[in-house]
Structures are given as C-alpha cells and as structure tokens.
XYZ file of C-alpha atoms in Angstrom:
721
model
C 32.006 11.417 44.762
C 31.426 14.665 42.252
C 34.921 16.268 43.664
C 35.613 15.559 39.835
C 33.257 17.311 38.240
C 32.635 20.354 37.504
C 30.339 23.031 38.811
C 27.466 22.903 36.218
C 27.856 19.216 35.645
C 27.818 19.032 40.072
C 24.356 21.487 39.499
C 22.920 18.886 37.030
C 23.158 15.807 39.091
C 22.349 17.421 42.802
C 18.270 18.879 40.979
C 17.431 14.978 41.707
C 13.865 15.538 41.480
C 11.825 17.496 39.309
C 11.855 17.498 35.473
C 15.377 18.701 34.354
C 17.122 19.832 30.983
C 20.133 19.985 30.620
C 21.995 21.547 27.561
C 25.373 19.253 26.535
C 27.386 21.017 24.501
C 29.884 19.180 22.218
C 32.636 17.552 24.394
C 31.311 18.633 27.603
C 31.179 15.175 29.414
C 27.113 14.266 28.538
C 27.951 11.002 29.555
C 29.766 11.513 32.746
C 26.996 13.480 33.658
C 24.444 10.843 33.504
C 26.019 8.123 35.051
C 27.535 10.547 38.247
C 23.927 11.199 37.971
C 22.803 7.482 38.327
C 25.597 6.408 40.858
C 24.528 9.742 43.242
C 20.658 8.885 42.800
C 21.256 5.193 44.730
C 24.503 6.274 46.728
C 23.549 8.980 48.389
C 19.712 9.570 47.803
C 18.744 5.803 48.554
C 16.913 5.035 45.422
C 15.969 1.722 44.898
C 17.699 0.849 41.192
C 15.036 -1.057 39.461
C 12.756 2.416 39.977
C 15.316 4.248 37.353
C 15.217 3.985 33.736
C 18.156 5.141 31.691
C 17.158 5.659 27.506
C 19.736 6.122 24.831
C 19.686 5.410 21.511
C 22.080 2.672 20.631
C 23.238 -0.584 21.935
C 26.463 0.078 22.104
C 25.668 3.364 24.554
C 23.873 1.489 26.783
C 26.568 -1.079 27.444
C 28.956 1.610 28.302
C 26.873 3.198 30.409
C 26.043 0.188 32.122
C 30.113 -0.602 32.652
C 30.412 3.019 33.626
C 27.703 3.095 36.220
C 29.208 -0.387 37.459
C 32.475 1.050 37.879
C 30.958 3.707 40.353
C 28.491 1.871 42.321
C 29.725 -1.087 43.919
C 27.093 -3.947 44.735
C 24.666 -5.241 42.745
C 23.253 -2.588 40.008
C 21.512 -5.381 37.531
C 17.970 -4.163 38.729
C 18.846 -0.617 36.822
C 17.295 -0.445 33.791
C 19.346 1.204 30.959
C 18.034 0.424 27.447
C 17.533 2.052 23.968
C 13.740 2.905 23.099
C 12.918 -0.189 20.993
C 14.672 -2.586 23.324
C 12.383 -1.167 26.294
C 9.483 -1.197 24.336
C 10.012 -5.012 23.279
C 10.520 -5.814 26.656
C 7.490 -3.885 27.662
C 5.578 -5.735 25.029
C 6.713 -9.358 25.553
C 4.567 -9.051 29.170
C 1.396 -6.360 27.551
C 1.031 -7.478 24.223
C -2.293 -9.185 24.725
C -4.145 -6.636 25.765
C -4.119 -4.716 22.513
C -4.680 -8.508 20.937
C -1.735 -10.018 20.271
C -0.620 -13.143 21.888
C 3.100 -12.840 24.238
C 5.422 -14.373 22.128
C 5.119 -12.486 19.297
C 7.880 -12.222 17.036
C 10.178 -8.709 15.425
C 10.788 -9.256 11.858
C 13.770 -7.546 10.258
C 13.773 -5.357 7.231
C 14.631 -8.154 4.957
C 11.196 -10.328 6.475
C 9.273 -7.422 6.242
C 10.334 -7.091 2.351
C 8.792 -10.543 1.860
C 5.804 -10.749 3.904
C 4.707 -7.458 1.746
C 6.084 -8.804 -1.744
C 3.948 -11.698 -0.950
C 1.238 -10.305 -0.066
C 1.289 -7.893 -3.563
C 1.754 -11.552 -5.013
C -1.389 -13.101 -3.833
C -3.418 -9.801 -4.797
C -1.423 -10.220 -8.152
C -0.061 -6.907 -8.134
C 3.281 -6.452 -9.036
C 6.043 -7.404 -6.394
C 8.475 -5.310 -7.575
C 6.677 -2.023 -6.037
C 7.154 -3.759 -2.724
C 10.483 -2.037 -1.960
C 8.519 1.395 -2.393
C 5.665 -0.185 -0.427
C 8.296 -1.134 2.060
C 9.760 2.457 2.489
C 6.094 4.233 2.771
C 4.706 1.786 5.755
C 7.831 2.934 7.531
C 7.876 6.372 6.439
C 4.197 6.488 7.529
C 5.154 5.345 10.978
C 7.881 6.781 11.940
C 6.100 10.376 11.340
C 3.060 9.232 12.129
C 0.911 10.113 8.845
C -1.585 8.789 6.576
C -0.464 8.558 2.941
C -2.386 10.511 0.041
C -2.287 8.108 -2.379
C -5.150 5.272 -2.015
C -3.132 2.435 -3.480
C -0.223 3.206 -0.648
C -3.207 3.447 1.876
C -5.124 -0.052 0.598
C -2.288 -1.941 0.988
C -1.385 -0.013 4.174
C -4.258 -1.780 6.012
C -4.060 -5.225 4.309
C -0.645 -5.379 5.617
C -1.596 -4.078 9.104
C -4.353 -6.968 9.013
C -1.858 -9.622 7.645
C 1.118 -8.650 10.812
C -2.012 -8.858 13.591
C -3.408 -12.139 12.339
C 0.585 -13.704 11.789
C 1.678 -12.335 15.657
C 4.249 -10.191 14.137
C 5.724 -6.633 14.983
C 7.730 -4.879 12.538
C 10.403 -2.089 13.929
C 8.344 0.531 13.925
C 5.548 -1.313 15.650
C 7.753 -1.014 18.684
C 7.572 2.015 19.798
C 4.095 2.886 18.441
C 2.305 -0.429 19.775
C 3.540 0.216 23.232
C 2.245 3.935 23.089
C -0.993 2.693 21.964
C -0.904 0.212 24.788
C -0.318 3.393 27.451
C -3.048 5.506 26.494
C -5.646 2.565 25.749
C -4.843 0.658 29.148
C -4.472 2.927 32.015
C -3.338 0.463 34.486
C -0.717 -0.923 32.422
C 0.671 2.477 32.308
C 0.093 2.809 36.145
C 2.182 -0.018 36.450
C 5.208 1.073 34.804
C 5.022 4.637 36.327
C 5.518 3.035 39.581
C 8.102 1.123 38.304
C 9.909 3.921 36.479
C 9.525 6.837 39.180
C 13.193 8.463 37.396
C 13.513 8.687 34.028
C 16.819 9.684 32.538
C 17.310 10.581 28.358
C 20.381 10.848 26.712
C 20.551 12.236 23.016
C 17.141 14.472 23.752
C 17.556 16.114 20.376
C 17.215 12.585 18.290
C 14.364 12.063 20.141
C 11.084 10.922 17.428
C 8.209 12.494 17.976
C 6.496 9.095 19.346
C 9.778 8.443 21.758
C 9.134 11.798 23.768
C 5.047 10.633 23.913
C 6.061 7.706 25.527
C 8.956 9.720 28.021
C 6.483 12.046 28.822
C 3.516 9.107 29.577
C 6.124 7.409 32.044
C 6.755 11.109 34.399
C 3.859 12.749 33.939
C 2.561 11.903 37.569
C 6.173 11.562 39.145
C 7.937 14.408 36.888
C 11.604 13.057 37.601
C 12.435 13.762 33.471
C 16.122 14.182 32.996
C 17.468 14.760 29.636
C 20.289 15.587 28.288
C 20.977 16.995 24.927
C 21.995 19.434 22.460
C 19.573 21.419 19.920
C 23.007 22.695 17.956
C 23.719 18.693 17.277
C 20.282 17.631 15.680
C 21.049 16.419 12.433
C 18.656 13.793 12.149
C 15.357 14.820 10.809
C 15.510 12.511 8.028
C 15.038 9.838 10.726
C 12.035 11.258 12.569
C 14.042 13.120 14.958
C 11.778 16.158 15.726
C 14.038 19.089 17.077
C 10.840 20.884 18.476
C 10.578 17.998 21.474
C 13.201 20.589 22.945
C 10.516 22.951 22.930
C 7.886 20.740 23.573
C 9.679 19.249 27.399
C 9.673 23.362 28.283
C 6.548 23.547 27.584
C 4.809 20.102 29.145
C 7.256 20.463 32.232
C 6.953 24.439 32.665
C 8.528 23.696 36.544
C 11.467 22.980 35.153
C 15.342 23.280 35.877
C 17.916 23.735 32.702
C 21.301 23.703 33.293
C 24.353 24.251 30.873
C 27.489 21.910 30.425
C 30.191 24.115 28.181
C 33.397 23.361 29.276
C 34.512 21.684 26.381
C 37.012 18.832 27.353
C 37.654 17.817 23.501
C 39.024 20.642 21.163
C 41.058 23.604 21.756
C 40.009 27.243 22.635
C 41.112 27.870 18.637
C 39.322 25.107 17.611
C 36.016 26.277 19.720
C 35.965 29.742 18.652
C 35.480 28.739 15.153
C 32.843 26.491 16.278
C 31.032 29.544 18.118
C 31.439 31.898 15.746
C 29.861 29.009 13.073
C 26.310 27.784 15.157
C 25.503 31.913 16.480
C 24.096 32.222 12.972
C 21.633 29.932 13.950
C 18.459 31.259 15.473
C 16.512 29.277 16.499
C 18.672 27.384 19.240
C 19.563 27.655 23.114
C 22.428 30.623 23.442
C 25.733 28.740 24.498
C 29.283 29.117 23.899
C 31.243 26.307 24.470
C 35.214 27.109 26.194
C 38.013 24.850 26.555
C 41.007 25.007 29.151
C 43.276 24.472 26.338
C 44.358 27.766 25.021
C 45.671 26.597 21.912
C 46.784 29.083 19.143
C 45.895 30.045 15.167
C 48.077 27.150 13.845
C 45.313 25.100 15.696
C 42.807 25.539 12.551
C 44.506 25.739 8.033
C 41.830 26.857 6.166
C 43.457 25.296 2.148
C 42.032 26.368 -1.334
C 42.964 24.133 -3.826
C 43.314 24.105 -7.697
C 41.141 21.167 -8.253
C 40.049 17.695 -6.568
C 43.096 15.999 -7.071
C 45.081 18.900 -5.365
C 42.886 18.501 -2.380
C 43.828 15.218 -2.273
C 47.148 15.484 -2.748
C 47.396 18.366 0.325
C 45.159 16.144 2.299
C 47.723 13.211 1.984
C 50.936 15.040 2.394
C 49.433 16.246 5.847
C 48.701 13.079 6.737
C 52.250 11.700 5.744
C 53.859 14.960 7.467
C 51.997 14.795 10.694
C 52.511 10.228 10.820
C 56.106 10.788 10.527
C 56.102 13.069 13.934
C 54.665 9.740 16.259
C 50.989 9.947 15.305
C 48.997 6.892 14.570
C 46.604 6.798 10.963
C 43.917 5.780 13.440
C 44.251 9.869 14.867
C 43.075 11.655 10.945
C 39.547 11.330 9.875
C 38.416 12.617 6.316
C 35.115 14.046 6.695
C 32.808 14.901 3.921
C 28.984 15.850 3.438
C 28.314 13.603 0.158
C 29.460 11.099 -0.822
C 30.385 11.491 -3.911
C 34.049 13.274 -2.782
C 34.813 9.822 -1.255
C 35.992 8.682 -4.489
C 38.633 10.644 -4.859
C 39.968 10.325 -1.102
C 39.843 7.050 -1.620
C 42.057 6.610 -4.280
C 44.308 9.028 -3.269
C 45.203 6.812 0.427
C 45.101 3.884 -1.935
C 47.818 5.227 -4.753
C 49.578 6.393 -1.672
C 49.432 3.100 0.687
C 47.869 4.746 3.380
C 45.578 2.378 5.758
C 41.817 3.323 6.232
C 38.123 2.365 6.801
C 35.196 3.838 5.954
C 33.616 4.732 8.847
C 29.593 3.720 8.523
C 29.389 3.328 4.607
C 30.751 1.091 2.043
C 34.225 2.283 -0.259
C 32.567 3.845 -3.169
C 34.721 1.021 -6.176
C 32.576 -1.819 -3.686
C 29.240 0.328 -4.355
C 27.113 -2.384 -5.986
C 25.921 0.293 -8.646
C 29.381 1.051 -9.453
C 30.392 -2.606 -9.584
C 27.284 -3.632 -12.011
C 28.571 -0.121 -14.764
C 32.070 -1.446 -14.212
C 31.248 -5.133 -15.090
C 28.590 -3.849 -18.264
C 31.945 -1.718 -19.750
C 34.254 -5.004 -19.051
C 32.033 -7.353 -21.073
C 32.123 -4.577 -24.092
C 35.862 -4.283 -24.043
C 35.968 -7.844 -23.434
C 32.735 -9.865 -24.580
C 34.697 -13.104 -23.491
C 34.247 -12.104 -19.589
C 32.514 -14.643 -18.240
C 33.125 -13.084 -14.305
C 31.242 -9.751 -15.688
C 28.326 -11.889 -17.782
C 27.470 -13.882 -14.097
C 27.515 -10.535 -12.418
C 25.225 -8.760 -15.081
C 23.270 -11.120 -16.999
C 20.547 -10.706 -14.850
C 20.808 -6.830 -13.999
C 18.293 -5.497 -14.266
C 16.547 -9.224 -14.602
C 15.998 -11.262 -17.544
C 14.307 -14.078 -16.263
C 18.029 -16.239 -16.659
C 18.331 -18.705 -13.667
C 21.062 -20.676 -12.638
C 20.292 -23.542 -14.751
C 20.964 -21.258 -18.078
C 23.948 -19.896 -16.800
C 25.477 -23.405 -16.019
C 24.757 -24.958 -19.195
C 26.087 -21.651 -20.676
C 29.366 -22.404 -18.630
C 29.791 -25.912 -19.179
C 29.848 -25.441 -22.656
C 32.413 -22.551 -22.895
C 34.609 -24.873 -20.780
C 33.540 -27.875 -21.984
C 34.465 -27.300 -25.643
C 36.789 -24.086 -25.694
C 34.056 -21.891 -27.414
C 34.454 -18.164 -26.406
C 31.407 -16.792 -24.251
C 29.327 -15.406 -27.198
C 29.736 -18.838 -28.807
C 28.508 -20.732 -26.350
C 25.191 -18.737 -25.910
C 24.398 -18.899 -30.099
C 25.579 -23.341 -28.975
C 22.561 -23.329 -26.869
C 19.655 -22.535 -29.316
C 18.544 -26.232 -29.092
C 19.179 -26.323 -25.004
C 16.938 -23.673 -23.912
C 13.928 -22.778 -24.395
C 12.742 -19.849 -26.966
C 12.226 -16.994 -24.901
C 15.502 -17.947 -22.663
C 17.424 -17.897 -25.535
C 16.012 -14.773 -26.933
C 16.483 -13.061 -24.437
C 20.732 -13.948 -24.336
C 20.932 -13.326 -28.273
C 19.222 -8.986 -27.576
C 21.819 -8.980 -24.839
C 24.714 -10.116 -26.998
C 23.278 -8.036 -29.461
C 23.169 -5.335 -26.829
C 26.668 -5.425 -25.641
C 28.006 -6.071 -29.622
C 26.046 -2.926 -30.258
C 28.143 -0.420 -27.839
C 31.540 -2.514 -28.625
C 30.924 -0.703 -31.701
C 29.470 2.775 -30.771
C 32.561 2.921 -28.750
C 35.012 3.243 -31.265
C 32.877 6.732 -32.401
C 31.102 7.952 -29.290
C 32.893 9.648 -25.895
C 32.562 7.550 -23.065
C 30.013 9.949 -21.220
C 27.714 9.740 -24.087
C 28.196 6.186 -24.205
C 27.674 5.258 -20.606
C 24.198 8.066 -20.519
C 22.770 6.083 -23.307
C 23.259 2.724 -21.821
C 22.080 3.239 -18.764
C 18.849 5.067 -20.056
C 18.590 1.664 -22.396
C 19.026 -0.305 -19.491
C 16.607 1.400 -17.239
C 18.896 1.159 -14.379
C 18.113 3.993 -12.456
C 14.267 2.220 -12.734
C 15.627 -0.898 -11.647
C 17.255 0.584 -8.415
C 14.524 2.524 -7.437
C 12.402 -0.621 -7.297
C 14.956 -2.202 -5.621
C 15.446 -0.198 -2.858
C 13.770 3.458 -2.383
C 15.607 3.863 0.642
C 19.137 4.287 -0.869
C 18.450 5.469 -4.233
C 19.247 8.936 -4.241
C 22.930 8.017 -3.215
C 23.773 4.820 -5.572
C 21.944 7.839 -8.383
C 24.955 10.457 -7.284
C 27.554 7.548 -7.066
C 26.591 7.214 -10.583
C 26.698 10.400 -12.130
C 29.938 10.582 -10.127
C 30.886 7.937 -12.329
C 30.812 9.916 -15.471
C 33.567 11.819 -13.715
C 35.890 8.408 -14.058
C 35.011 8.361 -17.421
C 36.325 12.148 -18.423
C 39.685 10.968 -17.062
C 39.979 8.418 -18.997
C 38.921 9.597 -22.144
C 41.810 12.179 -21.641
C 44.035 9.436 -20.662
C 46.385 8.168 -23.223
C 45.214 9.787 -26.574
C 47.282 7.906 -28.892
C 45.825 5.321 -28.385
C 41.732 3.915 -29.455
C 39.190 4.788 -27.080
C 38.257 0.819 -26.224
C 42.368 0.334 -26.261
C 42.006 3.379 -22.898
C 39.044 1.715 -21.483
C 41.351 -1.513 -21.080
C 44.401 0.275 -19.686
C 42.181 1.703 -16.883
C 40.679 -1.734 -16.263
C 44.432 -3.289 -16.087
C 45.168 -0.157 -13.502
C 45.341 -0.840 -9.809
C 41.955 1.308 -8.750
C 39.544 -0.388 -11.456
C 40.964 -4.400 -10.927
C 38.512 -6.795 -8.760
C 42.134 -8.338 -7.774
C 43.123 -5.441 -6.423
C 39.776 -4.484 -4.995
C 39.335 -7.985 -3.031
C 43.026 -7.234 -2.013
C 41.932 -4.049 -0.085
C 41.138 -5.095 3.273
C 40.018 -1.844 5.397
C 42.186 -1.297 8.444
C 40.394 -0.775 12.251
C 43.995 1.216 12.824
C 43.688 2.998 9.501
C 42.322 6.632 8.616
C 39.209 7.284 9.016
C 37.405 8.416 6.242
C 33.108 9.027 6.752
C 30.219 10.923 6.260
C 29.626 13.115 9.104
C 26.060 11.947 9.901
C 27.918 8.407 10.587
C 31.040 10.121 12.940
C 28.734 11.830 15.304
C 30.104 11.085 18.658
C 33.970 10.611 17.811
C 36.385 12.550 17.764
C 39.630 12.628 15.982
C 43.092 14.210 16.593
C 43.539 15.847 13.113
C 40.070 16.247 11.090
C 39.965 17.211 7.696
C 36.813 18.607 6.796
C 36.593 19.536 2.580
C 34.441 20.182 -0.440
C 33.532 23.131 1.384
C 31.732 24.809 -1.402
C 28.511 25.920 -2.020
C 26.412 23.605 -3.932
C 28.588 20.632 -1.605
C 28.289 21.425 1.663
C 25.573 22.809 2.143
C 24.166 20.595 -0.391
C 22.180 22.113 -2.885
C 18.451 20.166 -1.232
C 19.521 22.424 1.685
C 19.390 25.667 -0.135
C 16.255 24.704 -1.864
C 14.261 23.640 0.754
C 15.193 25.993 2.968
C 16.722 23.516 5.816
C 20.320 25.599 6.252
C 20.158 25.434 9.817
C 20.037 21.406 10.386
C 22.781 21.557 7.518
C 24.663 24.275 9.274
C 24.074 22.210 13.024
C 25.418 19.380 10.350
C 29.116 21.254 9.874
C 28.778 21.900 13.542
C 29.186 18.521 14.027
C 32.047 18.161 12.050
C 34.521 20.913 13.370
C 33.734 19.613 16.404
C 35.211 16.829 16.019
C 38.495 18.212 16.372
C 40.943 17.830 19.209
C 44.331 18.986 18.009
C 43.853 20.411 14.402
C 41.061 21.373 12.580
C 41.937 21.548 8.404
C 39.236 23.318 6.099
C 39.733 22.673 2.298
C 38.136 23.429 -0.419
C 39.093 23.997 -4.491
C 39.035 27.035 -7.387
C 37.240 24.277 -9.257
C 35.894 20.574 -9.256
C 35.678 17.768 -11.388
C 32.253 16.286 -10.083
C 28.933 14.230 -11.549
C 31.023 14.289 -15.108
C 31.598 18.224 -15.100
C 34.112 20.846 -14.061
C 32.144 23.078 -11.613
C 33.276 26.533 -10.155
C 32.224 26.871 -6.684
C 32.121 29.250 -4.200
C 33.750 28.905 -0.880
C 30.838 27.726 1.484
C 29.234 30.346 3.500
C 29.683 27.926 6.437
C 33.504 28.336 5.831
C 33.223 31.989 5.579
C 30.984 31.831 9.185
C 33.422 29.432 10.869
C 36.481 31.861 9.953
C 34.520 35.300 10.891
C 35.275 37.168 7.201
C 34.240 36.823 3.717
C 37.131 35.693 1.784
C 35.399 36.674 -1.035
C 36.224 39.800 -0.315
C 39.863 39.563 1.232
C 42.532 40.596 -1.654
C 42.631 38.053 -4.321
C 45.541 35.688 -3.547
C 47.428 32.561 -4.993
C 45.188 29.381 -5.362
C 46.896 26.686 -3.498
C 47.452 29.371 -1.008
C 47.790 27.387 2.740
C 46.169 29.852 5.713
C 46.725 29.479 8.960
C 43.909 30.623 10.170
C 44.911 33.952 12.308
C 46.783 36.024 9.554
C 46.419 33.974 5.936
C 49.972 33.537 5.844
C 51.060 32.009 2.259
C 52.688 28.514 2.792
C 55.667 29.035 0.297
C 56.370 25.393 -0.324
C 53.616 25.040 -2.296
C 52.792 26.691 -5.784
C 50.258 26.012 -7.512
C 50.335 25.515 -11.376
C 47.174 27.954 -11.543
C 49.454 31.114 -10.470
C 50.881 30.541 -14.432
C 47.304 31.124 -15.741
C 46.504 35.160 -16.034
C 43.196 36.543 -15.555
C 40.646 36.115 -17.870
C 40.559 38.756 -20.718
C 37.993 40.835 -21.453
C 35.534 39.598 -23.655
C 36.297 39.773 -27.467
C 34.258 41.781 -29.970
C 31.653 39.980 -32.162
C 33.554 39.823 -35.305
C 35.449 37.161 -33.946
C 32.532 35.086 -34.026
C 32.654 34.111 -37.438
C 33.183 30.116 -38.344
C 30.213 27.635 -38.459
C 29.318 25.608 -35.747
C 27.845 22.638 -37.617
C 31.617 21.942 -38.714
C 32.306 20.304 -34.944
C 30.346 16.885 -33.571
C 30.730 15.613 -30.058
C 34.506 13.260 -29.935
C 36.283 15.757 -31.808
C 39.873 17.237 -30.759
C 40.097 20.646 -30.918
C 42.618 23.470 -30.129
C 41.995 26.846 -28.818
C 44.630 29.990 -28.769
C 44.066 30.225 -24.924
C 43.466 26.946 -23.170
C 44.948 24.832 -25.727
C 44.021 20.801 -26.513
C 40.631 19.308 -25.698
C 37.972 17.162 -26.398
C 33.951 18.227 -26.711
C 31.973 16.438 -24.415
C 28.358 17.902 -25.537
C 26.679 20.191 -27.639
C 24.000 22.193 -27.134
C 23.049 24.561 -30.171
C 26.128 26.737 -30.866
C 27.428 26.384 -27.755
C 30.192 22.760 -26.810
C 31.351 21.497 -23.938
C 35.168 21.103 -24.292
C 37.566 19.384 -21.914
C 40.510 21.060 -22.195
C 43.754 18.835 -20.971
C 45.741 21.090 -19.412
C 43.148 22.929 -18.091
C 41.962 19.753 -15.997
C 38.576 20.973 -16.678
C 35.530 21.775 -18.864
C 34.697 25.092 -20.456
C 31.514 25.838 -22.016
C 32.362 27.709 -25.245
C 30.768 29.673 -28.470
C 31.651 26.987 -31.067
C 31.716 30.246 -33.555
C 34.574 31.899 -32.191
C 37.894 31.853 -34.377
C 39.843 30.883 -31.162
C 38.959 27.652 -32.100
C 39.915 25.204 -34.337
C 39.426 21.618 -35.264
C 42.640 19.612 -34.560
C-alpha cells in the first residue's frame, strides 16, 4: 500500500514504534504521510484503531484526515480518534471533570458569553464595565502563555472570574486545555487510563503547538514513547497566538531516542520557485537545515519581479497580469494576492472592483466594510449632508451618548410626520425628552455644524484627525475590543490616504463638493458596497497568516518594501526570523508562477513614503537590488536576467535625477506667509497643496508627482498660487 509514496515518506511510516519527528517541508505531502501511516498501523501492524489518537488544529483538517483514512481502511474506523486539541479535551472533561470539583454536565462559554460574564462581574463590583474587553483579553492571554499579570487589578479580577466560573460550572475555551493538563498532573489514575487508551499518538502541524498542548501529548506518551509529530519549523508563524517554536527542541530533549525524517520533495511548486524559497529561508539560523526540491523544473519566467512607480501602478500591474492570464484559459480562483499588512488591501480591492474582477477577502473583512471605516464615512457624510438619517442612526451612539432606540424613533417620527429636516426634528424634541438626552443631541448637532463650517478652510486630513481626537474614537475602539485595536487603528490611519486623494481631485470645486463627489462615486456609496458580493470563485485576496495551508497557480506577493514587509514591529522587536518564515510561507504558496512587487514610492497612512526594497525580496533573489545598475521604474523583471519589459513605460522615466542642493542664498523668503491648505507652485515639482507645517518645513502634496514632499518654505523655488 506504500508504493505510491516516496522513499522519505515510506521510511517515516515504517517507523511505527518509538518517538518520531518528521520535518515536512511546504507541499511535501505531510497529510498523505499521516493518513497512510494510520492505515499502515491498522492494516499491516494490526493495531486497534481505538488505541490511536491523531491530533490536528482545525475541524476541517480533522474531517479531511478521517475521510482519507476511510478511503484506505475498508472496515469500521469509527473507533479511531481524530480530533483537534480542544475537542479532545472537552471529550475527556465530559467524563472526568468531577475530579476537579466540577460537574460533568458543565457548559463551555464562547467569547461573547465570556464578555457578558466579565461585564456583569465588574458591574457588581461597581467597576467600569467598559474595562471588560481589556480584562477579557488579559485573562485569555495569560492563560494561553501561562503567565501571571503584574497588574494587581488584573490579578484580583482574574481570580474573581475563575471563582465565578467554577461556581457556575463553566469552562471557557482556554480552560479546556489547562484543566485537562491539571487533571493529568493531579490524578495519576486518570492519566494512566488515557495512556492505556492512546498508545499511539500522532500530532499534525507540531510547530504550531503551544506550551500546554505539548505538555498534554508529552504526558500521554511518556510511558509508551509512541509519539509521532509532523511539522515544519520553517512555517512556524503563529507565535502571537501562543505557538511555541521551542516545542521541537523540547521534543528532542524529552525523547532523546527519537528518529527523525525529512520530507523535502515538493509536489506543489516548480524548482525555480523553490530555489528562491530555499535561498530566502536559509538566512534563518535557528532551524533544521533542509532544502526543497521538485521534479517540475520550470524556468526563470516562473518568478517575476516588478518595481512599480507607486501603489496605483502596482495595482494596475497586478490587474493587468490577472486579466492576461485569465484570457489564457485560467480561472480567477487560480490567483491570489497576498500582503503582510491589511492596510494594503484597500488599493487592491478598489482596483479589482473598478475592473470588474470577482474576488473574495480570505480570513478577513473587506476594507470598505470594516466597522471603523463605515463609522468615519458616516460622520463625514453627515457633515456633508446633515439630513442623512442613515448616517445619523449609525453614529449617534458611536461613541456612546446614552441615546436609546426610543429617542431615535421619536426623532425619526417627527422628521417623517411633519416633513422636517433631521436637525429641525432634533430641535422639536425639547419637550419630549429628558433634558440630559436633549442636551446630548444638541451637543452632537453643534459638533456636526462646527465641522461643516471648518471644512471650508481646513484640509480634510487635518479635519479628520481633529474629529477622531475630539470624539476620542480610538479610546472607544480600544475599550470595545483590545484584540483588534491595532488593526483598526492602522485602517483609520490609512483612511487619510483616501482623503488626500479626495483633496487633490476636482480642485475647481469647494472642498465640501469634492467630498460629496467622492461619496457619489461607487467605491464610497452604501448602495454599491451592498451590491458587492464576494465571489467564492474569484481572486483570493488575503493576509499571509490567513492563507497558510492553501496553494494557487499564480501568487502575487505585494508590498515587498522595508517597513511594510518586514513590518516595523518585527524590526523593532528583533523578530526577523519569524517574519522571514511568514515570507517563506507566502512564496511557497505558488505553483506555476510567483510575482514579487514593490514600489518606488507609496501613499500610506496619508503620507508619501520612499521605501527601499525588502531584504526578503533580495534574499529570495540572491542579490542586492540596490547595488544593481540604476534601471527605469516599472521594469518588469524576469528572475534570470532581469530583462526589461518594453511594453510598460513609466512616467517616472521622464523625471530627471534630483538636482544637487542649491546654495544657501536661495533660502530668503518668509515662511510665515504659508498656511495649511494653501495652493503653491514649485519650479520643479509643479502645483501642490500644503498638508502640514512643522516650523519652516512644509509637507506638500504635488499633483503631478502624486506624492508628498517635505520642503523648506523659505526656498525661493516655492511660491503661492
């Protein structure tokens, strides 16, 4: 039955007894190896299926493994246990929870139920229940990493929470693992019972196990020593979820007699793609050395490197390539656009929408459908049109103003019944509402009116920043959900880029009219967003972490620039090895062709940035792009000889090299004559608008350059329009 496997896979399967670690490279058939091993143990070695435990990380993977085993083992296999860690532990606790002082008919609470329990607990203690999300995150984090908080307040209410949960006979998701681990440590008879039952243990994706999960399988296998673990240290990318990269080292220490095998024949990608992947990951020092190979050799055209002029050019290139390949009998679902930071999603999503290309955002939410983006759009819409009832209803309690549904219904009734404007209806509620609620409505109305007036003279980005600050919107988001705060904050920063685009468009119109025009465009209209249905057969658009385990014929890895990928946080925290593993996971998703893109300049978080090519791009290629001869922007490099694609001519080619610094005597004018929002003309860069001023330095967005430039306002080359 093993004749369809390669030699390395067969050797790993034949080693039935004793501890075994298998280093399974990307696309090397690890699931096949696991399922064939289970079938071999049952059919060839006569091992009772009830004594076999196979553990993986998702229900989908567990079900897939069961189906594959079913296809190989032609008799009743239902006594075989194939499960996730959490499902296994829940099953054990259903029989054994009484040993820990719980009843076996306990309930498991989800995140929403857990949040309500914590909110009620804080409310009973007369604490601010808005801190519930913070406390919930701390409790879960400390359980996952088995830590004790340094904060006395967190420790106090964590203890109260645990007491409340036990008294109510409840377990949260994190408890399932910890309670079974404690059960095994405290009750040897129970541990021995499960050791006898699970004489053979197999663990998939071992590199993603956390500390508690490893302790569980170690306790179960310590006597039999029959522990078979499969994983790839080069694909360990979930440390933020608690995955302990060191578990591979702990396994080797705890089971020194182990056998090890390496699966390095890749059945997914061409050799030319794998050569770059091997070069990239070889820069990590803390890893088991291995090199992937494929029988499909391919050629240098399998990898394409594209240097775009800016983010718009990057999107155009990706869209063009998708359409080109699609016209050659490919399907949209054969393509994936992968990015490290979700802030890049906006550009590609809008590009696909504008070109009518179906897509799906995998493992995430469309940028324009994100709650925080819809909130700020609603605020701006109400500022533009103070009679917008839909926007009013969305944001009147964002952040909370204590105005309930009954209050909103009274306003809506007055508006509809008497044909009033929204704000007139609010004024008419004076005798119908308690004074506190009426005053809140008047404050809100005054805020909207004030920002509408300010819009006449204030640059949109500055107005936006001021609005977020006055609303304390970031504080509101952090209190609501600390887990997602960093991503939401980045999304709000990136919305500044949209406002800069609005500001620089239709300059013959007043600013408020420019914003109205933007809302009339499809990309920002509620009607259009509601009509956009994600297509399961469309192009996959995803962060790299969400896509692990999948593969595509054509992969675009975009935004390969320092400060984007690797991320600033990984650079600051010295965590480049894990970040490099993320890049490795991305590049190993490609089957036929891998596109690697970066830009000369990028509008990000409302400012123009000039980033250098990512070190990961250069490690993949095997040479330093920055040290190569200067080339024209928009060069579409094939990997081998970096041939120029003459079909693409960049506007950047028309821009001369920057002139040398002028002499000091050209800095003679008074900087105080300039203000934010002024239109200016520069002798070199053309017309632009002043976005911000810091002392004598102005941040100016130039129209023809499509970028932000920081210039001394005292320079004679600059003048007011």
